[in-house]
Amino acid sequence: MPILHADQPATRAELARWATFSRNEIAGFLADLGILPLRDKYPPARIYGGLLGLQPECPQEEEALGEGLVRLGTVAERMGIGAETLLRDCRKGRKGIPPLYVFGSKRHLFLRAQVDQMVSSPRNLFQDFASLPGHALPASDLSMELDTDPADIATLLENKSALPAHILSGGNRRFIVADVSRRLKISSDPDVQTDSEEPVSCAANVTGGLFSQATHVQSVSSIAAEADRTGSAPRSRRGDSVHTKPAEAKLSDR
């Protein structure tokens, strides 16, 4: 059953359950990615777009996204393997594994709907979704997108156990631009105020929609839906699935 519904703005408690976060940390985490509430609630569309970089194109896709995220460790248990093994498979691009969303060394998450589809499919197939251009980029494109020195990007990505939020798909790593931008601002000026430090009440005055507040350095003006499909068959990809202790810290980043 979906936790979020397209026509019903979500409360902080609902979002926490959807994302497997604690209720106390979800709002600050989202604010760091430029996702603020509309008054006291969050329209699901800005969560799907701002957090996952996905845009549902039909009610069935909205329902699938509304089911939420699941931790890597839970998925590994369903597959009968260890969390470290599954994480390694994701990094190496082993076929049959859905995209993995990495929001910190202890937050490795899959879309629950994709995992359920993968497990029930005889061929490990799962549903793909249209990606929003500019939401997440490979490391090689970050410098141009953010108009910054490549050396600054390299320095930011040196610590493999504390990388900016990113998506692992098919062995490729794409960094969420909003988080890279935030970290660059902090590294250049530790006293700079980040979005998570702004009072939530300011959200009522935001007028630009999804990315108006914290992604001003991104070129996401082309946020019209343009599919970024990578599967071997239309609307489908192959899949497998982890999340436990800091597996990120235990493994080399290769």
mmCIF file of C-alpha atoms in Angstrom:
data_model
loop_
_atom_site.group_PDB
_atom_site.id
_atom_site.type_symbol
_atom_site.label_atom_id
_atom_site.label_comp_id
_atom_site.label_asym_id
_atom_site.label_seq_id
_atom_site.Cartn_x
_atom_site.Cartn_y
_atom_site.Cartn_z
ATOM 1 C CA MET A 1 0.000 0.000 0.000
ATOM 2 C CA PRO A 2 1.348 3.458 -0.867
ATOM 3 C CA ILE A 3 2.359 5.702 2.019
ATOM 4 C CA LEU A 4 2.291 8.841 -0.119
ATOM 5 C CA HIS A 5 -0.540 9.761 -2.479
ATOM 6 C CA ALA A 6 -0.162 12.153 -5.396
ATOM 7 C CA ASP A 7 -3.100 14.356 -4.415
ATOM 8 C CA GLN A 8 -2.353 14.460 -0.685
ATOM 9 C CA PRO A 9 0.567 16.498 0.722
ATOM 10 C CA ALA A 10 2.547 14.412 3.197
ATOM 11 C CA THR A 11 3.229 15.175 6.842
ATOM 12 C CA ARG A 12 6.711 14.915 8.290
ATOM 13 C CA ALA A 13 5.742 11.655 10.014
ATOM 14 C CA GLU A 14 4.501 10.162 6.740
ATOM 15 C CA LEU A 15 7.663 11.206 4.934
ATOM 16 C CA ALA A 16 9.843 9.718 7.644
ATOM 17 C CA ARG A 17 8.060 6.381 7.305
ATOM 18 C CA TRP A 18 8.238 6.567 3.503
ATOM 19 C CA ALA A 19 11.991 7.253 3.554
ATOM 20 C CA THR A 20 12.896 5.024 6.570
ATOM 21 C CA PHE A 21 14.263 8.087 8.377
ATOM 22 C CA SER A 22 13.530 9.267 11.874
ATOM 23 C CA ARG A 23 10.830 11.888 12.240
ATOM 24 C CA ASN A 24 13.295 14.322 13.818
ATOM 25 C CA GLU A 25 15.832 14.259 10.972
ATOM 26 C CA ILE A 26 13.748 14.069 7.806
ATOM 27 C CA ALA A 27 12.933 17.793 7.497
ATOM 28 C CA GLY A 28 16.554 18.908 7.886
ATOM 29 C CA PHE A 29 17.763 16.261 5.461
ATOM 30 C CA LEU A 30 15.275 17.361 2.818
ATOM 31 C CA ALA A 31 16.116 21.032 3.358
ATOM 32 C CA ASP A 32 19.772 20.253 2.660
ATOM 33 C CA LEU A 33 18.658 19.116 -0.799
ATOM 34 C CA GLY A 34 16.558 22.229 -1.327
ATOM 35 C CA ILE A 35 13.234 20.539 -0.572
ATOM 36 C CA LEU A 36 11.058 22.644 1.702
ATOM 37 C CA PRO A 37 7.458 22.084 2.814
ATOM 38 C CA LEU A 38 4.467 23.906 1.430
ATOM 39 C CA ARG A 39 3.378 25.356 4.728
ATOM 40 C CA ASP A 40 3.655 22.308 7.002
ATOM 41 C CA LYS A 41 3.345 19.529 4.415
ATOM 42 C CA TYR A 42 5.238 18.217 1.409
ATOM 43 C CA PRO A 43 3.661 17.660 -2.024
ATOM 44 C CA PRO A 44 4.864 14.198 -3.085
ATOM 45 C CA ALA A 45 5.904 15.471 -6.528
ATOM 46 C CA ARG A 46 8.651 17.640 -5.037
ATOM 47 C CA ILE A 47 9.881 14.683 -2.971
ATOM 48 C CA TYR A 48 10.063 12.368 -5.973
ATOM 49 C CA GLY A 49 11.771 15.036 -8.070
ATOM 50 C CA GLY A 50 14.033 16.708 -5.524
ATOM 51 C CA LEU A 51 15.145 13.587 -3.663
ATOM 52 C CA LEU A 52 15.077 10.828 -6.274
ATOM 53 C CA GLY A 53 15.170 12.831 -9.496
ATOM 54 C CA LEU A 54 12.141 10.925 -10.799
ATOM 55 C CA GLN A 55 8.944 12.089 -12.415
ATOM 56 C CA PRO A 56 5.957 9.705 -12.462
ATOM 57 C CA GLU A 57 4.084 9.748 -15.763
ATOM 58 C CA CYS A 58 0.912 7.909 -14.845
ATOM 59 C CA PRO A 59 -1.130 6.934 -11.740
ATOM 60 C CA GLN A 60 0.525 3.508 -11.636
ATOM 61 C CA GLU A 61 3.972 5.081 -11.402
ATOM 62 C CA GLU A 62 2.781 7.515 -8.732
ATOM 63 C CA GLU A 63 1.477 4.575 -6.723
ATOM 64 C CA ALA A 64 4.758 2.683 -7.107
ATOM 65 C CA LEU A 65 6.814 5.672 -5.939
ATOM 66 C CA GLY A 66 4.406 6.228 -3.072
ATOM 67 C CA GLU A 67 5.297 2.857 -1.568
ATOM 68 C CA GLY A 68 8.544 4.353 -0.374
ATOM 69 C CA LEU A 69 12.128 3.266 0.150
ATOM 70 C CA VAL A 70 13.661 0.173 1.711
ATOM 71 C CA ARG A 71 17.045 -0.237 3.322
ATOM 72 C CA LEU A 72 19.823 -2.150 1.646
ATOM 73 C CA GLY A 73 20.234 -4.546 4.565
ATOM 74 C CA THR A 74 16.572 -5.540 4.393
ATOM 75 C CA VAL A 75 16.860 -6.234 0.674
ATOM 76 C CA ALA A 76 20.039 -8.252 1.183
ATOM 77 C CA GLU A 77 18.197 -10.455 3.679
ATOM 78 C CA ARG A 78 15.430 -11.073 1.141
ATOM 79 C CA MET A 79 18.077 -12.119 -1.359
ATOM 80 C CA GLY A 80 19.916 -14.349 1.113
ATOM 81 C CA ILE A 81 23.225 -12.491 0.860
ATOM 82 C CA GLY A 82 25.190 -10.090 3.022
ATOM 83 C CA ALA A 83 24.772 -6.328 2.871
ATOM 84 C CA GLU A 84 28.420 -5.833 1.907
ATOM 85 C CA THR A 85 28.027 -8.282 -0.956
ATOM 86 C CA LEU A 86 25.005 -6.451 -2.316
ATOM 87 C CA LEU A 87 26.710 -3.077 -1.990
ATOM 88 C CA ARG A 88 29.718 -4.424 -3.865
ATOM 89 C CA ASP A 89 27.444 -5.725 -6.603
ATOM 90 C CA CYS A 90 25.847 -2.289 -6.930
ATOM 91 C CA ARG A 91 29.213 -0.619 -7.274
ATOM 92 C CA LYS A 92 30.395 -3.101 -9.868
ATOM 93 C CA GLY A 93 27.214 -2.744 -11.883
ATOM 94 C CA ARG A 94 26.061 -6.318 -11.642
ATOM 95 C CA LYS A 95 23.036 -6.823 -13.861
ATOM 96 C CA GLY A 96 19.635 -7.215 -12.270
ATOM 97 C CA ILE A 97 19.980 -4.664 -9.445
ATOM 98 C CA PRO A 98 17.735 -1.575 -9.180
ATOM 99 C CA PRO A 99 19.262 1.881 -8.646
ATOM 100 C CA LEU A 100 20.671 2.400 -5.160
ATOM 101 C CA TYR A 101 20.208 5.801 -3.494
ATOM 102 C CA VAL A 102 23.092 6.645 -1.168
ATOM 103 C CA PHE A 103 22.313 9.406 1.333
ATOM 104 C CA GLY A 104 25.240 8.798 3.679
ATOM 105 C CA SER A 105 27.444 5.947 4.848
ATOM 106 C CA LYS A 106 24.523 4.355 6.719
ATOM 107 C CA ARG A 107 21.715 5.237 4.329
ATOM 108 C CA HIS A 108 21.637 2.974 1.299
ATOM 109 C CA LEU A 109 18.122 2.780 -0.061
ATOM 110 C CA PHE A 110 16.201 1.164 -2.901
ATOM 111 C CA LEU A 111 12.725 1.888 -4.156
ATOM 112 C CA ARG A 112 10.504 -0.683 -2.489
ATOM 113 C CA ALA A 113 8.350 -1.173 -5.592
ATOM 114 C CA GLN A 114 11.371 -1.977 -7.764
ATOM 115 C CA VAL A 115 12.657 -4.498 -5.240
ATOM 116 C CA ASP A 116 9.254 -6.208 -4.991
ATOM 117 C CA GLN A 117 9.032 -6.374 -8.790
ATOM 118 C CA MET A 118 12.545 -7.767 -9.084
ATOM 119 C CA VAL A 119 11.898 -10.489 -6.508
ATOM 120 C CA SER A 120 8.621 -11.590 -8.099
ATOM 121 C CA SER A 121 9.823 -11.438 -11.714
ATOM 122 C CA PRO A 122 11.245 -14.663 -13.212
ATOM 123 C CA ARG A 123 13.741 -12.525 -15.119
ATOM 124 C CA ASN A 124 14.589 -9.975 -12.410
ATOM 125 C CA LEU A 125 12.727 -7.221 -14.240
ATOM 126 C CA PHE A 126 11.641 -4.025 -12.532
ATOM 127 C CA GLN A 127 9.957 -0.801 -13.580
ATOM 128 C CA ASP A 128 11.968 2.167 -14.741
ATOM 129 C CA PHE A 129 10.984 5.830 -14.335
ATOM 130 C CA ALA A 130 11.616 9.046 -16.224
ATOM 131 C CA SER A 131 14.571 10.977 -14.803
ATOM 132 C CA LEU A 132 14.675 14.727 -14.363
ATOM 133 C CA PRO A 133 17.625 16.207 -16.273
ATOM 134 C CA GLY A 134 20.168 18.002 -14.132
ATOM 135 C CA HIS A 135 19.187 16.371 -10.841
ATOM 136 C CA ALA A 136 22.196 14.034 -10.615
ATOM 137 C CA LEU A 137 25.369 14.022 -12.709
ATOM 138 C CA PRO A 138 28.600 12.028 -13.016
ATOM 139 C CA ALA A 139 31.624 13.517 -11.310
ATOM 140 C CA SER A 140 33.107 14.550 -14.661
ATOM 141 C CA ASP A 141 30.172 16.909 -15.341
ATOM 142 C CA LEU A 142 29.930 18.595 -11.942
ATOM 143 C CA SER A 143 32.579 21.255 -12.481
ATOM 144 C CA MET A 144 30.931 22.630 -15.625
ATOM 145 C CA GLU A 145 27.416 22.391 -14.193
ATOM 146 C CA LEU A 146 28.357 24.260 -11.027
ATOM 147 C CA ASP A 147 30.896 26.572 -12.699
ATOM 148 C CA THR A 148 33.597 25.683 -10.224
ATOM 149 C CA ASP A 149 37.233 24.602 -10.271
ATOM 150 C CA PRO A 150 37.630 20.860 -11.034
ATOM 151 C CA ALA A 151 40.131 20.731 -8.168
ATOM 152 C CA ASP A 152 37.374 21.730 -5.739
ATOM 153 C CA ILE A 153 35.225 18.868 -6.988
ATOM 154 C CA ALA A 154 38.132 16.450 -6.695
ATOM 155 C CA THR A 155 38.799 17.556 -3.127
ATOM 156 C CA LEU A 156 35.131 17.166 -2.228
ATOM 157 C CA LEU A 157 35.083 13.601 -3.553
ATOM 158 C CA GLU A 158 38.352 12.480 -1.960
ATOM 159 C CA ASN A 159 36.750 11.100 1.196
ATOM 160 C CA LYS A 160 35.065 7.970 -0.153
ATOM 161 C CA SER A 161 33.294 7.259 3.139
ATOM 162 C CA ALA A 162 31.569 10.676 3.182
ATOM 163 C CA LEU A 163 30.586 11.318 -0.404
ATOM 164 C CA PRO A 164 27.752 13.670 -1.348
ATOM 165 C CA ALA A 165 24.371 12.052 -1.932
ATOM 166 C CA HIS A 166 24.461 9.964 -5.087
ATOM 167 C CA ILE A 167 22.748 7.283 -7.139
ATOM 168 C CA LEU A 168 24.382 3.998 -8.152
ATOM 169 C CA SER A 169 22.849 2.523 -11.284
ATOM 170 C CA GLY A 170 24.433 -0.011 -13.584
ATOM 171 C CA GLY A 171 27.770 0.550 -11.895
ATOM 172 C CA ASN A 172 27.668 4.282 -12.662
ATOM 173 C CA ARG A 173 27.648 6.876 -9.906
ATOM 174 C CA ARG A 174 25.702 10.122 -10.359
ATOM 175 C CA PHE A 175 25.963 12.795 -7.677
ATOM 176 C CA ILE A 176 22.899 14.771 -6.619
ATOM 177 C CA VAL A 177 23.806 18.289 -7.686
ATOM 178 C CA ALA A 178 21.984 20.035 -4.838
ATOM 179 C CA ASP A 179 24.067 18.210 -2.225
ATOM 180 C CA VAL A 180 27.327 18.819 -4.081
ATOM 181 C CA SER A 181 26.481 22.528 -4.278
ATOM 182 C CA ARG A 182 25.672 22.695 -0.574
ATOM 183 C CA ARG A 183 28.934 20.995 0.391
ATOM 184 C CA LEU A 184 30.970 23.253 -1.866
ATOM 185 C CA LYS A 185 29.471 26.298 -0.161
ATOM 186 C CA ILE A 186 30.264 24.880 3.271
ATOM 187 C CA SER A 187 33.841 23.956 2.308
ATOM 188 C CA SER A 188 34.495 27.442 0.920
ATOM 189 C CA ASP A 189 32.933 29.183 3.917
ATOM 190 C CA PRO A 190 32.232 27.031 7.014
ATOM 191 C CA ASP A 191 30.103 29.853 8.458
ATOM 192 C CA VAL A 192 27.729 29.958 5.506
ATOM 193 C CA GLN A 193 24.104 29.228 6.410
ATOM 194 C CA THR A 194 22.760 26.088 4.738
ATOM 195 C CA ASP A 195 19.144 25.505 3.846
ATOM 196 C CA SER A 196 18.579 23.111 6.741
ATOM 197 C CA GLU A 197 19.354 25.985 9.116
ATOM 198 C CA GLU A 198 16.604 28.181 7.740
ATOM 199 C CA PRO A 199 13.389 28.303 9.751
ATOM 200 C CA VAL A 200 10.697 26.133 8.240
ATOM 201 C CA SER A 201 8.282 29.066 8.312
ATOM 202 C CA CYS A 202 10.132 30.619 5.379
ATOM 203 C CA ALA A 203 8.740 27.866 3.144
ATOM 204 C CA ALA A 204 5.386 29.634 2.992
ATOM 205 C CA ASN A 205 7.056 32.434 1.021
ATOM 206 C CA VAL A 206 8.776 30.218 -1.540
ATOM 207 C CA THR A 207 7.294 30.905 -4.953
ATOM 208 C CA GLY A 208 9.451 29.024 -7.437
ATOM 209 C CA GLY A 209 8.243 25.499 -6.758
ATOM 210 C CA LEU A 210 10.363 22.396 -6.643
ATOM 211 C CA PHE A 211 13.915 23.743 -6.819
ATOM 212 C CA SER A 212 13.453 27.465 -6.251
ATOM 213 C CA GLN A 213 15.283 27.665 -2.940
ATOM 214 C CA ALA A 214 18.483 25.675 -2.745
ATOM 215 C CA THR A 215 19.389 24.665 -6.277
ATOM 216 C CA HIS A 216 20.035 28.112 -7.721
ATOM 217 C CA VAL A 217 23.428 26.899 -8.925
ATOM 218 C CA GLN A 218 21.880 24.081 -10.917
ATOM 219 C CA SER A 219 20.706 24.381 -14.470
ATOM 220 C CA VAL A 220 17.441 22.622 -13.837
ATOM 221 C CA SER A 221 15.328 25.029 -15.787
ATOM 222 C CA SER A 222 14.658 22.163 -18.185
ATOM 223 C CA ILE A 223 12.755 20.240 -15.577
ATOM 224 C CA ALA A 224 10.137 19.191 -18.105
ATOM 225 C CA ALA A 225 9.923 15.427 -18.119
ATOM 226 C CA GLU A 226 12.383 13.815 -20.469
ATOM 227 C CA ALA A 227 12.873 10.100 -19.963
ATOM 228 C CA ASP A 228 16.341 8.810 -19.199
ATOM 229 C CA ARG A 229 15.812 5.142 -19.767
ATOM 230 C CA THR A 230 18.644 2.653 -19.665
ATOM 231 C CA GLY A 231 16.936 -0.740 -19.638
ATOM 232 C CA SER A 232 17.200 -3.508 -22.209
ATOM 233 C CA ALA A 233 13.423 -3.492 -22.741
ATOM 234 C CA PRO A 234 10.927 -0.590 -22.754
ATOM 235 C CA ARG A 235 9.875 0.511 -19.261
ATOM 236 C CA SER A 236 11.876 -2.249 -17.601
ATOM 237 C CA ARG A 237 15.308 -3.000 -16.224
ATOM 238 C CA ARG A 238 16.924 -5.910 -14.544
ATOM 239 C CA GLY A 239 17.298 -5.922 -10.815
ATOM 240 C CA ASP A 240 18.752 -7.295 -7.420
ATOM 241 C CA SER A 241 19.044 -5.466 -3.736
ATOM 242 C CA VAL A 242 21.153 -3.570 1.202
ATOM 243 C CA HIS A 243 21.525 -1.469 4.291
ATOM 244 C CA THR A 244 23.134 -2.141 7.570
ATOM 245 C CA LYS A 245 26.145 -0.855 9.422
ATOM 246 C CA PRO A 246 28.556 1.414 7.657
ATOM 247 C CA ALA A 247 29.301 -1.045 4.856
ATOM 248 C CA GLU A 248 30.465 2.002 2.904
ATOM 249 C CA ALA A 249 33.277 2.445 5.390
ATOM 250 C CA LYS A 250 34.283 -1.230 5.287
ATOM 251 C CA LEU A 251 34.740 -1.496 1.524
ATOM 252 C CA SER A 252 37.103 0.166 -0.867
ATOM 253 C CA ASP A 253 35.313 2.436 -3.263
ATOM 254 C CA ARG A 254 35.942 0.579 -6.475
#
